[in-house]
Amino acid sequence: MRLRKKPWMAKALAEYLGKEIIAEDIDKNKGKWQELVGGKSLALEIGCGKGKFINGMAQLYPEMGFVGIETQLDICYYPARQVRENKLTNVKIIGGDAAYLTQWFLPGEVKMIYLNFSDPWPKARHSKRRLTYRDFLLQYKTILAPGGHLRFKTDNKDLFDFSVEEFKAFGLQIIALSYDLHNSEYENAVQTEYEEKFSAKGNKINFCEVVF
Ligand SMILES: C[S@@+](CC[C@H](N)C(=O)[O-])C[C@H]1O[C@@H](n2cnc3c(N)ncnc32)[C@H](O)[C@@H]1O
């Protein structure tokens, strides 16, 4: 997702930094995320973009705590604004790169990870940047509680096929798989911004859920 530089953004963002958005000393919350967002268990969305999914999920499941991670600070403004407008106390947005997950979360601190329409990085030489590359899976394994789940959806078939192969190579148990989520038996409570955009164009949505 690319945003054009907006002159008003720095001031708008400042309203949320250190409140709904955590972008500094992120590791100081290690082991305390659940306390910070409340909830019986902690779910992450990595690459939350403008935040329709994480806000929708937080409203639908108030008993759970949610942390969105978004590497582009300017984009963090959008989910944070929704969190404030919706008066949600069970969501925080981390402004940072998921490459540092194990510095921010204790082993076993997270119950569920959502990856929605992750950047595909189509060139083979960039494959290590894909959020389903095995180095990322290793980080997810560290921070997830034993038996924790990862749910992944994308319209990008190449990224999906690559990811399913990575899940298998990593020895993860695949408990759900669909090449057409919207016409499947699987629950899909909240659609993301990208999901709405690409399914409206007729793209099929691929979905996979694995257990660590
Ligand atoms: C294609 S957008 C999808 C946004 C949203 N999940 C959706 O489905 O509408 C991917 C988002 O992931 C973010 N992202 C990519 N790599 C990331 C990383 N390593 N850590 C955190 N966010 C990342 C990008 O900045 C972008 O906003």
PDB file of C-alpha atoms and ligand atoms in Angstrom:
ATOM      1  CA  MET A   1       0.000   0.000   0.000  1.00  0.00           C
ATOM      2  CA  ARG A   2       1.470   3.354  -1.044  1.00  0.00           C
ATOM      3  CA  LEU A   3       0.167   6.653   0.291  1.00  0.00           C
ATOM      4  CA  ARG A   4       0.912  10.049  -1.201  1.00  0.00           C
ATOM      5  CA  LYS A   5       2.657  12.297   1.380  1.00  0.00           C
ATOM      6  CA  LYS A   6      -0.017  14.340   3.114  1.00  0.00           C
ATOM      7  CA  PRO A   7       1.039  17.698   4.601  1.00  0.00           C
ATOM      8  CA  TRP A   8      -1.417  17.363   7.509  1.00  0.00           C
ATOM      9  CA  MET A   9      -0.335  13.859   8.478  1.00  0.00           C
ATOM     10  CA  ALA A  10       2.457  14.613  10.990  1.00  0.00           C
ATOM     11  CA  LYS A  11       0.121  16.754  13.123  1.00  0.00           C
ATOM     12  CA  ALA A  12      -2.772  14.290  12.850  1.00  0.00           C
ATOM     13  CA  LEU A  13      -0.521  11.364  13.735  1.00  0.00           C
ATOM     14  CA  ALA A  14       0.832  13.149  16.810  1.00  0.00           C
ATOM     15  CA  GLU A  15      -2.690  12.992  18.302  1.00  0.00           C
ATOM     16  CA  TYR A  16      -2.475   9.192  18.426  1.00  0.00           C
ATOM     17  CA  LEU A  17       1.202   8.465  19.084  1.00  0.00           C
ATOM     18  CA  GLY A  18       1.759   6.928  22.507  1.00  0.00           C
ATOM     19  CA  LYS A  19      -1.995   6.383  22.806  1.00  0.00           C
ATOM     20  CA  GLU A  20      -3.702   4.197  20.182  1.00  0.00           C
ATOM     21  CA  ILE A  21      -0.396   3.930  18.263  1.00  0.00           C
ATOM     22  CA  ILE A  22       2.774   2.578  19.855  1.00  0.00           C
ATOM     23  CA  ALA A  23       5.807   3.361  17.732  1.00  0.00           C
ATOM     24  CA  GLU A  24       8.527   3.972  20.318  1.00  0.00           C
ATOM     25  CA  ASP A  25       9.918   1.637  22.973  1.00  0.00           C
ATOM     26  CA  ILE A  26       7.646  -1.058  21.620  1.00  0.00           C
ATOM     27  CA  ASP A  27       9.636  -3.722  23.489  1.00  0.00           C
ATOM     28  CA  LYS A  28       8.720  -2.115  26.838  1.00  0.00           C
ATOM     29  CA  ASN A  29       5.321  -3.772  26.455  1.00  0.00           C
ATOM     30  CA  LYS A  30       6.805  -7.248  26.111  1.00  0.00           C
ATOM     31  CA  GLY A  31       4.738  -9.593  28.278  1.00  0.00           C
ATOM     32  CA  LYS A  32       2.196  -6.832  28.996  1.00  0.00           C
ATOM     33  CA  TRP A  33       0.187  -6.668  25.764  1.00  0.00           C
ATOM     34  CA  GLN A  34      -2.778  -8.534  27.123  1.00  0.00           C
ATOM     35  CA  GLU A  35      -2.927  -6.201  30.100  1.00  0.00           C
ATOM     36  CA  LEU A  36      -2.743  -3.259  27.670  1.00  0.00           C
ATOM     37  CA  VAL A  37      -5.579  -4.401  25.392  1.00  0.00           C
ATOM     38  CA  GLY A  38      -7.509  -6.523  27.892  1.00  0.00           C
ATOM     39  CA  GLY A  39      -9.167  -9.620  26.627  1.00  0.00           C
ATOM     40  CA  LYS A  40      -8.930 -13.308  27.343  1.00  0.00           C
ATOM     41  CA  SER A  41      -6.458 -13.909  24.540  1.00  0.00           C
ATOM     42  CA  LEU A  42      -4.291 -11.868  22.205  1.00  0.00           C
ATOM     43  CA  ALA A  43      -4.606 -11.753  18.409  1.00  0.00           C
ATOM     44  CA  LEU A  44      -2.256  -9.941  16.000  1.00  0.00           C
ATOM     45  CA  GLU A  45      -2.912  -8.688  12.510  1.00  0.00           C
ATOM     46  CA  ILE A  46       0.399  -8.194  10.721  1.00  0.00           C
ATOM     47  CA  GLY A  47       0.173  -5.550   7.987  1.00  0.00           C
ATOM     48  CA  CYS A  48      -3.146  -4.142   9.204  1.00  0.00           C
ATOM     49  CA  GLY A  49      -3.224  -1.314   6.651  1.00  0.00           C
ATOM     50  CA  LYS A  50      -6.111   1.118   7.170  1.00  0.00           C
ATOM     51  CA  GLY A  51      -7.621  -1.110   9.850  1.00  0.00           C
ATOM     52  CA  LYS A  52     -11.089  -2.179   8.726  1.00  0.00           C
ATOM     53  CA  PHE A  53     -10.396  -5.787   9.713  1.00  0.00           C
ATOM     54  CA  ILE A  54      -8.877  -5.213  13.130  1.00  0.00           C
ATOM     55  CA  ASN A  55     -11.522  -2.694  14.134  1.00  0.00           C
ATOM     56  CA  GLY A  56     -14.310  -4.943  12.872  1.00  0.00           C
ATOM     57  CA  MET A  57     -12.900  -7.949  14.734  1.00  0.00           C
ATOM     58  CA  ALA A  58     -12.405  -5.946  17.940  1.00  0.00           C
ATOM     59  CA  GLN A  59     -16.041  -4.833  17.840  1.00  0.00           C
ATOM     60  CA  LEU A  60     -17.276  -8.334  17.070  1.00  0.00           C
ATOM     61  CA  TYR A  61     -15.140  -9.999  19.757  1.00  0.00           C
ATOM     62  CA  PRO A  62     -14.913  -7.510  22.657  1.00  0.00           C
ATOM     63  CA  GLU A  63     -13.721 -10.321  24.937  1.00  0.00           C
ATOM     64  CA  MET A  64     -10.497 -10.590  22.905  1.00  0.00           C
ATOM     65  CA  GLY A  65      -7.492  -8.253  22.684  1.00  0.00           C
ATOM     66  CA  PHE A  66      -6.083  -7.166  19.304  1.00  0.00           C
ATOM     67  CA  VAL A  67      -2.777  -5.669  18.186  1.00  0.00           C
ATOM     68  CA  GLY A  68      -2.361  -4.437  14.608  1.00  0.00           C
ATOM     69  CA  ILE A  69       1.148  -4.093  13.201  1.00  0.00           C
ATOM     70  CA  GLU A  70       1.811  -1.691  10.363  1.00  0.00           C
ATOM     71  CA  THR A  71       5.262  -0.758   9.164  1.00  0.00           C
ATOM     72  CA  GLN A  72       4.253   2.527   7.491  1.00  0.00           C
ATOM     73  CA  LEU A  73       3.653   5.036  10.262  1.00  0.00           C
ATOM     74  CA  ASP A  74       1.497   7.321   8.109  1.00  0.00           C
ATOM     75  CA  ILE A  75      -0.898   4.431   7.499  1.00  0.00           C
ATOM     76  CA  CYS A  76      -1.205   3.756  11.262  1.00  0.00           C
ATOM     77  CA  TYR A  77      -3.192   6.983  11.556  1.00  0.00           C
ATOM     78  CA  TYR A  78      -6.216   5.378   9.846  1.00  0.00           C
ATOM     79  CA  PRO A  79      -6.745   2.328  12.096  1.00  0.00           C
ATOM     80  CA  ALA A  80      -5.956   4.473  15.163  1.00  0.00           C
ATOM     81  CA  ARG A  81      -8.605   7.029  14.183  1.00  0.00           C
ATOM     82  CA  GLN A  82     -11.185   4.234  13.892  1.00  0.00           C
ATOM     83  CA  VAL A  83     -10.160   2.817  17.284  1.00  0.00           C
ATOM     84  CA  ARG A  84     -10.801   6.230  18.861  1.00  0.00           C
ATOM     85  CA  GLU A  85     -14.054   6.860  16.994  1.00  0.00           C
ATOM     86  CA  ASN A  86     -15.333   3.423  17.982  1.00  0.00           C
ATOM     87  CA  LYS A  87     -14.156   3.953  21.606  1.00  0.00           C
ATOM     88  CA  LEU A  88     -12.421   0.566  21.528  1.00  0.00           C
ATOM     89  CA  THR A  89     -10.293  -0.352  24.509  1.00  0.00           C
ATOM     90  CA  ASN A  90      -9.210  -3.750  23.153  1.00  0.00           C
ATOM     91  CA  VAL A  91      -6.970  -2.576  20.252  1.00  0.00           C
ATOM     92  CA  LYS A  92      -3.499  -1.047  19.892  1.00  0.00           C
ATOM     93  CA  ILE A  93      -1.570  -0.380  16.701  1.00  0.00           C
ATOM     94  CA  ILE A  94       2.168  -0.959  16.588  1.00  0.00           C
ATOM     95  CA  GLY A  95       3.967   1.308  14.105  1.00  0.00           C
ATOM     96  CA  GLY A  96       6.875  -0.941  13.199  1.00  0.00           C
ATOM     97  CA  ASP A  97       8.257  -3.789  11.099  1.00  0.00           C
ATOM     98  CA  ALA A  98       7.127  -7.332  11.945  1.00  0.00           C
ATOM     99  CA  ALA A  99      10.739  -8.446  11.505  1.00  0.00           C
ATOM    100  CA  TYR A 100      11.119  -7.469  15.197  1.00  0.00           C
ATOM    101  CA  LEU A 101       8.219  -9.507  16.563  1.00  0.00           C
ATOM    102  CA  THR A 102      10.310 -11.599  18.944  1.00  0.00           C
ATOM    103  CA  GLN A 103      11.753  -8.426  20.473  1.00  0.00           C
ATOM    104  CA  TRP A 104       8.244  -7.143  21.181  1.00  0.00           C
ATOM    105  CA  PHE A 105       6.388 -10.259  22.358  1.00  0.00           C
ATOM    106  CA  LEU A 106       7.255 -12.922  24.916  1.00  0.00           C
ATOM    107  CA  PRO A 107       7.323 -16.553  23.815  1.00  0.00           C
ATOM    108  CA  GLY A 108       3.756 -17.872  23.891  1.00  0.00           C
ATOM    109  CA  GLU A 109       2.162 -14.432  24.441  1.00  0.00           C
ATOM    110  CA  VAL A 110      -0.021 -14.553  21.307  1.00  0.00           C
ATOM    111  CA  LYS A 111      -2.917 -16.898  20.520  1.00  0.00           C
ATOM    112  CA  MET A 112      -3.787 -16.001  16.933  1.00  0.00           C
ATOM    113  CA  ILE A 113      -2.064 -14.321  13.969  1.00  0.00           C
ATOM    114  CA  TYR A 114      -3.920 -12.900  10.987  1.00  0.00           C
ATOM    115  CA  LEU A 115      -2.168 -12.158   7.692  1.00  0.00           C
ATOM    116  CA  ASN A 116      -4.493 -10.413   5.265  1.00  0.00           C
ATOM    117  CA  PHE A 117      -3.491  -9.572   1.695  1.00  0.00           C
ATOM    118  CA  SER A 118       0.171  -9.407   2.599  1.00  0.00           C
ATOM    119  CA  ASP A 119       2.499  -7.693   0.127  1.00  0.00           C
ATOM    120  CA  PRO A 120       3.315 -10.365  -2.510  1.00  0.00           C
ATOM    121  CA  TRP A 121       6.950  -9.411  -3.250  1.00  0.00           C
ATOM    122  CA  PRO A 122       6.678 -11.158  -6.653  1.00  0.00           C
ATOM    123  CA  LYS A 123      10.403 -11.172  -7.515  1.00  0.00           C
ATOM    124  CA  ALA A 124      12.128 -14.390  -6.403  1.00  0.00           C
ATOM    125  CA  ARG A 125      15.047 -12.422  -4.951  1.00  0.00           C
ATOM    126  CA  HIS A 126      12.595 -10.694  -2.572  1.00  0.00           C
ATOM    127  CA  SER A 127      10.924 -13.901  -1.359  1.00  0.00           C
ATOM    128  CA  LYS A 128      12.463 -13.550   2.118  1.00  0.00           C
ATOM    129  CA  ARG A 129      10.398 -10.395   2.622  1.00  0.00           C
ATOM    130  CA  ARG A 130       7.103 -12.277   2.242  1.00  0.00           C
ATOM    131  CA  LEU A 131       5.360 -12.527   5.602  1.00  0.00           C
ATOM    132  CA  THR A 132       4.899 -16.268   5.086  1.00  0.00           C
ATOM    133  CA  TYR A 133       8.606 -16.924   4.437  1.00  0.00           C
ATOM    134  CA  ARG A 134      10.041 -19.520   6.840  1.00  0.00           C
ATOM    135  CA  ASP A 135      12.047 -16.965   8.883  1.00  0.00           C
ATOM    136  CA  PHE A 136       8.785 -15.188   9.693  1.00  0.00           C
ATOM    137  CA  LEU A 137       7.129 -18.540  10.487  1.00  0.00           C
ATOM    138  CA  LEU A 138       9.911 -19.181  12.989  1.00  0.00           C
ATOM    139  CA  GLN A 139       9.159 -15.873  14.702  1.00  0.00           C
ATOM    140  CA  TYR A 140       5.430 -16.687  14.738  1.00  0.00           C
ATOM    141  CA  LYS A 141       6.211 -20.074  16.301  1.00  0.00           C
ATOM    142  CA  THR A 142       8.176 -18.337  19.055  1.00  0.00           C
ATOM    143  CA  ILE A 143       5.526 -15.823  20.052  1.00  0.00           C
ATOM    144  CA  LEU A 144       2.499 -18.070  19.573  1.00  0.00           C
ATOM    145  CA  ALA A 145       1.273 -20.228  22.441  1.00  0.00           C
ATOM    146  CA  PRO A 146       1.545 -23.954  21.673  1.00  0.00           C
ATOM    147  CA  GLY A 147      -1.348 -24.840  19.374  1.00  0.00           C
ATOM    148  CA  GLY A 148      -1.735 -21.191  18.305  1.00  0.00           C
ATOM    149  CA  HIS A 149      -3.279 -20.543  14.891  1.00  0.00           C
ATOM    150  CA  LEU A 150      -2.416 -18.434  11.848  1.00  0.00           C
ATOM    151  CA  ARG A 151      -5.114 -17.412   9.360  1.00  0.00           C
ATOM    152  CA  PHE A 152      -4.041 -16.149   5.978  1.00  0.00           C
ATOM    153  CA  LYS A 153      -6.098 -14.726   3.138  1.00  0.00           C
ATOM    154  CA  THR A 154      -5.051 -13.251  -0.191  1.00  0.00           C
ATOM    155  CA  ASP A 155      -6.276 -12.943  -3.750  1.00  0.00           C
ATOM    156  CA  ASN A 156      -2.711 -13.452  -5.010  1.00  0.00           C
ATOM    157  CA  LYS A 157      -2.510 -17.085  -6.139  1.00  0.00           C
ATOM    158  CA  ASP A 158       1.291 -17.109  -6.521  1.00  0.00           C
ATOM    159  CA  LEU A 159       1.783 -15.803  -2.985  1.00  0.00           C
ATOM    160  CA  PHE A 160      -0.813 -18.269  -1.725  1.00  0.00           C
ATOM    161  CA  ASP A 161       0.844 -21.275  -3.385  1.00  0.00           C
ATOM    162  CA  PHE A 162       4.262 -20.174  -2.099  1.00  0.00           C
ATOM    163  CA  SER A 163       2.814 -19.771   1.412  1.00  0.00           C
ATOM    164  CA  VAL A 164       1.129 -23.178   1.499  1.00  0.00           C
ATOM    165  CA  GLU A 165       4.453 -24.748   0.489  1.00  0.00           C
ATOM    166  CA  GLU A 166       6.229 -22.816   3.252  1.00  0.00           C
ATOM    167  CA  PHE A 167       3.614 -23.951   5.805  1.00  0.00           C
ATOM    168  CA  LYS A 168       4.123 -27.571   4.732  1.00  0.00           C
ATOM    169  CA  ALA A 169       7.936 -27.329   4.689  1.00  0.00           C
ATOM    170  CA  PHE A 170       7.755 -25.886   8.213  1.00  0.00           C
ATOM    171  CA  GLY A 171       5.683 -28.893   9.336  1.00  0.00           C
ATOM    172  CA  LEU A 172       2.526 -26.935  10.157  1.00  0.00           C
ATOM    173  CA  GLN A 173      -0.826 -28.667  10.239  1.00  0.00           C
ATOM    174  CA  ILE A 174      -3.217 -27.204   7.645  1.00  0.00           C
ATOM    175  CA  ILE A 175      -6.734 -27.294   9.090  1.00  0.00           C
ATOM    176  CA  ALA A 176      -8.514 -25.184   6.473  1.00  0.00           C
ATOM    177  CA  LEU A 177      -7.821 -24.399   2.832  1.00  0.00           C
ATOM    178  CA  SER A 178      -9.957 -22.771   0.164  1.00  0.00           C
ATOM    179  CA  TYR A 179      -9.282 -21.213  -3.219  1.00  0.00           C
ATOM    180  CA  ASP A 180     -12.628 -19.401  -3.031  1.00  0.00           C
ATOM    181  CA  LEU A 181     -13.259 -18.327   0.561  1.00  0.00           C
ATOM    182  CA  HIS A 182     -16.419 -16.354  -0.222  1.00  0.00           C
ATOM    183  CA  ASN A 183     -18.081 -19.470  -1.633  1.00  0.00           C
ATOM    184  CA  SER A 184     -16.783 -21.856   1.007  1.00  0.00           C
ATOM    185  CA  GLU A 185     -17.971 -23.278   4.320  1.00  0.00           C
ATOM    186  CA  TYR A 186     -15.386 -21.239   6.240  1.00  0.00           C
ATOM    187  CA  GLU A 187     -16.302 -18.343   8.485  1.00  0.00           C
ATOM    188  CA  ASN A 188     -15.167 -14.931   7.243  1.00  0.00           C
ATOM    189  CA  ALA A 189     -16.647 -12.527   9.751  1.00  0.00           C
ATOM    190  CA  VAL A 190     -14.880  -9.335   8.620  1.00  0.00           C
ATOM    191  CA  GLN A 191     -13.594  -8.387   5.169  1.00  0.00           C
ATOM    192  CA  THR A 192     -10.510  -6.203   4.786  1.00  0.00           C
ATOM    193  CA  GLU A 193     -10.161  -3.110   2.561  1.00  0.00           C
ATOM    194  CA  TYR A 194      -8.182  -5.104  -0.025  1.00  0.00           C
ATOM    195  CA  GLU A 195     -10.579  -8.009   0.147  1.00  0.00           C
ATOM    196  CA  GLU A 196     -13.566  -5.784  -0.670  1.00  0.00           C
ATOM    197  CA  LYS A 197     -11.661  -4.087  -3.479  1.00  0.00           C
ATOM    198  CA  PHE A 198     -10.350  -7.242  -5.153  1.00  0.00           C
ATOM    199  CA  SER A 199     -13.419  -9.429  -4.696  1.00  0.00           C
ATOM    200  CA  ALA A 200     -15.511  -6.619  -6.258  1.00  0.00           C
ATOM    201  CA  LYS A 201     -13.254  -6.977  -9.320  1.00  0.00           C
ATOM    202  CA  GLY A 202     -14.103 -10.689  -9.447  1.00  0.00           C
ATOM    203  CA  ASN A 203     -10.879 -12.025  -7.894  1.00  0.00           C
ATOM    204  CA  LYS A 204     -11.254 -15.207  -5.858  1.00  0.00           C
ATOM    205  CA  ILE A 205     -10.006 -15.054  -2.265  1.00  0.00           C
ATOM    206  CA  ASN A 206      -7.662 -17.829  -1.125  1.00  0.00           C
ATOM    207  CA  PHE A 207      -7.698 -18.848   2.536  1.00  0.00           C
ATOM    208  CA  CYS A 208      -5.573 -21.100   4.691  1.00  0.00           C
ATOM    209  CA  GLU A 209      -5.481 -21.758   8.448  1.00  0.00           C
ATOM    210  CA  VAL A 210      -2.602 -23.566  10.116  1.00  0.00           C
ATOM    211  CA  VAL A 211      -1.796 -24.731  13.630  1.00  0.00           C
ATOM    212  CA  PHE A 212       1.671 -24.239  15.154  1.00  0.00           C
TER     213      PHE A 212
HETATM  214  C1  LIG B   1      -1.404  -4.921   0.701  1.00  0.00           C
HETATM  215  S1  LIG B   1      -1.616  -4.112   2.220  1.00  0.00           S
HETATM  216  C2  LIG B   1      -3.029  -4.954   2.931  1.00  0.00           C
HETATM  217  C3  LIG B   1      -3.665  -4.170   4.046  1.00  0.00           C
HETATM  218  C4  LIG B   1      -4.826  -4.891   4.800  1.00  0.00           C
HETATM  219  N1  LIG B   1      -4.342  -6.043   5.528  1.00  0.00           N
HETATM  220  C5  LIG B   1      -5.937  -5.282   3.870  1.00  0.00           C
HETATM  221  O1  LIG B   1      -6.105  -6.489   3.641  1.00  0.00           O
HETATM  222  O2  LIG B   1      -6.664  -4.396   3.400  1.00  0.00           O
HETATM  223  C6  LIG B   1      -0.258  -4.771   3.166  1.00  0.00           C
HETATM  224  C7  LIG B   1       0.123  -3.914   4.353  1.00  0.00           C
HETATM  225  O3  LIG B   1       1.124  -4.601   5.090  1.00  0.00           O
HETATM  226  C8  LIG B   1       2.103  -3.680   5.527  1.00  0.00           C
HETATM  227  N2  LIG B   1       3.351  -4.430   5.747  1.00  0.00           N
HETATM  228  C9  LIG B   1       4.120  -5.019   4.805  1.00  0.00           C
HETATM  229  N3  LIG B   1       5.205  -5.612   5.359  1.00  0.00           N
HETATM  230  C10 LIG B   1       5.100  -5.405   6.701  1.00  0.00           C
HETATM  231  C11 LIG B   1       5.921  -5.755   7.825  1.00  0.00           C
HETATM  232  N4  LIG B   1       7.066  -6.434   7.648  1.00  0.00           N
HETATM  233  N5  LIG B   1       5.520  -5.390   9.050  1.00  0.00           N
HETATM  234  C12 LIG B   1       4.369  -4.678   9.222  1.00  0.00           C
HETATM  235  N6  LIG B   1       3.555  -4.305   8.197  1.00  0.00           N
HETATM  236  C13 LIG B   1       3.909  -4.670   6.959  1.00  0.00           C
HETATM  237  C14 LIG B   1       2.190  -2.685   4.379  1.00  0.00           C
HETATM  238  O4  LIG B   1       2.745  -1.450   4.772  1.00  0.00           O
HETATM  239  C15 LIG B   1       0.728  -2.582   3.951  1.00  0.00           C
HETATM  240  O5  LIG B   1       0.053  -1.545   4.633  1.00  0.00           O
END
